[in-house]
Amino acid sequence: MTDSLTSTRLSRRGFLGAAAVSAASFAVSACSTVSRSSYTEGPPPIAPQVSVDPVFGDYTTIYGPVTDEGYEIPAIPLKKMDKRFLRQIVQDPTGERPGTIVIDTSNHYLYLVREGGEAVRYGVGLGRAGFEWSGRAVVQWKRKWPTWTPPDEMIGRQPELAKYSARNGGMQPGLNNPLGARALYIFKDGVDTLYRLHGSPEWFSIGKSVSSGCVRLMNQDIIDLYDRVPNKTPILVTGSVGVA
């Protein structure tokens, strides 16, 4: 493990994607999606010993309805969720410093490393863009109830999204906005990678690979993560968690 974010190279593909844009392009995110009907399962997730942190409350409380910034977020139907992808405390498999976010793309998990060899683990859904970038970077900034602006490439494939273009001001925040209740914008060496961690109303896509987007969490989980991490939080995106 290295303590220097800048000493770790991005994948070639991710670096070229990052270099093509400026920091001001945060609003033009490739890392979001609208509803899709087909999903593919990833490989079986690892299963370290887990527990629910008493400060969370029980799952009915964690994933119950939430009133946030004037929006009414509905409860998650827990009986339909795979329990592996609910928020919980696990033994940290990453070996990273406390305070680091680790995205495990092989198993559809996000870890927030804590002291004492533990981590908060969240289930995530991953889109195509979620697999295209890997490496070390930082959470440059965060937004509550962000505006979503589909990139031109997505509009080219789905012309009906043109009404949400940057020219038209994007899709306004709300329960149906693909970025959900929060977004964390990932930069490498001061350059926007176009990689996002964000909320999603599509709870059923958690733990799955979807047709587009980056890293999505249930709205209740992205709100929890948002409140736990400051700007400049280090992040590692990898498909090799726990591999020496």
GROMACS .gro file of C-alpha atoms in nm, residues 157-237:
model
   81
  157ARG     CA    1  -2.794   0.726  -2.816
  158GLN     CA    2  -3.111   0.849  -2.648
  159PRO     CA    3  -3.234   1.167  -2.820
  160GLU     CA    4  -3.525   1.193  -2.575
  161LEU     CA    5  -3.271   1.307  -2.314
  162ALA     CA    6  -3.187   1.623  -2.510
  163LYS     CA    7  -3.425   1.821  -2.290
  164TYR     CA    8  -3.180   1.758  -2.003
  165SER     CA    9  -2.870   1.876  -2.190
  166ALA     CA   10  -2.630   2.131  -2.042
  167ARG     CA   11  -2.774   2.384  -2.285
  168ASN     CA   12  -3.119   2.325  -2.137
  169GLY     CA   13  -3.002   2.336  -1.776
  170GLY     CA   14  -3.001   1.963  -1.701
  171MET     CA   15  -3.254   1.762  -1.505
  172GLN     CA   16  -3.351   1.937  -1.186
  173PRO     CA   17  -3.301   1.760  -0.852
  174GLY     CA   18  -3.574   1.526  -0.737
  175LEU     CA   19  -3.675   1.172  -0.655
  176ASN     CA   20  -3.652   1.064  -1.019
  177ASN     CA   21  -3.318   1.231  -1.088
  178PRO     CA   22  -3.063   0.957  -1.174
  179LEU     CA   23  -2.804   1.107  -0.937
  180GLY     CA   24  -3.040   1.071  -0.644
  181ALA     CA   25  -3.001   1.251  -0.313
  182ARG     CA   26  -2.624   1.304  -0.317
  183ALA     CA   27  -2.325   1.292  -0.550
  184LEU     CA   28  -1.953   1.269  -0.475
  185TYR     CA   29  -1.728   1.393  -0.758
  186ILE     CA   30  -1.396   1.214  -0.805
  187PHE     CA   31  -1.086   1.400  -0.923
  188LYS     CA   32  -0.730   1.285  -0.992
  189ASP     CA   33  -0.451   1.543  -0.967
  190GLY     CA   34  -0.707   1.823  -0.988
  191VAL     CA   35  -0.873   1.683  -1.300
  192ASP     CA   36  -1.230   1.554  -1.312
  193THR     CA   37  -1.233   1.180  -1.386
  194LEU     CA   38  -1.609   1.188  -1.461
  195TYR     CA   39  -1.635   0.912  -1.200
  196ARG     CA   40  -1.919   0.963  -0.954
  197LEU     CA   41  -2.057   0.804  -0.641
  198HIS     CA   42  -2.424   0.889  -0.629
  199GLY     CA   43  -2.765   0.796  -0.500
  200SER     CA   44  -3.032   0.621  -0.697
  201PRO     CA   45  -3.404   0.557  -0.661
  202GLU     CA   46  -3.345   0.219  -0.827
  203TRP     CA   47  -3.282   0.013  -0.513
  204PHE     CA   48  -3.330  -0.304  -0.719
  205SER     CA   49  -3.010  -0.236  -0.915
  206ILE     CA   50  -2.786  -0.257  -0.606
  207GLY     CA   51  -2.547  -0.552  -0.627
  208LYS     CA   52  -2.589  -0.570  -1.004
  209SER     CA   53  -2.419  -0.451  -1.320
  210VAL     CA   54  -2.634  -0.216  -1.526
  211SER     CA   55  -2.615  -0.077  -1.876
  212SER     CA   56  -2.475   0.265  -1.788
  213GLY     CA   57  -2.364   0.476  -1.494
  214CYS     CA   58  -2.081   0.471  -1.238
  215VAL     CA   59  -2.129   0.376  -0.872
  216ARG     CA   60  -2.482   0.401  -0.733
  217LEU     CA   61  -2.600   0.352  -0.377
  218MET     CA   62  -2.947   0.353  -0.231
  219ASN     CA   63  -3.043   0.708  -0.136
  220GLN     CA   64  -3.041   0.621   0.235
  221ASP     CA   65  -2.684   0.491   0.199
  222ILE     CA   66  -2.544   0.777  -0.008
  223ILE     CA   67  -2.681   1.022   0.250
  224ASP     CA   68  -2.505   0.824   0.524
  225LEU     CA   69  -2.177   0.811   0.330
  226TYR     CA   70  -2.199   1.182   0.240
  227ASP     CA   71  -2.222   1.271   0.608
  228ARG     CA   72  -1.924   1.052   0.700
  229VAL     CA   73  -1.664   1.175   0.449
  230PRO     CA   74  -1.520   1.523   0.393
  231ASN     CA   75  -1.387   1.673   0.072
  232LYS     CA   76  -1.041   1.537  -0.021
  233THR     CA   77  -1.128   1.190   0.113
  234PRO     CA   78  -0.898   0.940  -0.062
  235ILE     CA   79  -1.065   0.681  -0.282
  236LEU     CA   80  -0.939   0.360  -0.438
  237VAL     CA   81  -1.130   0.187  -0.718
   0.00000   0.00000   0.00000
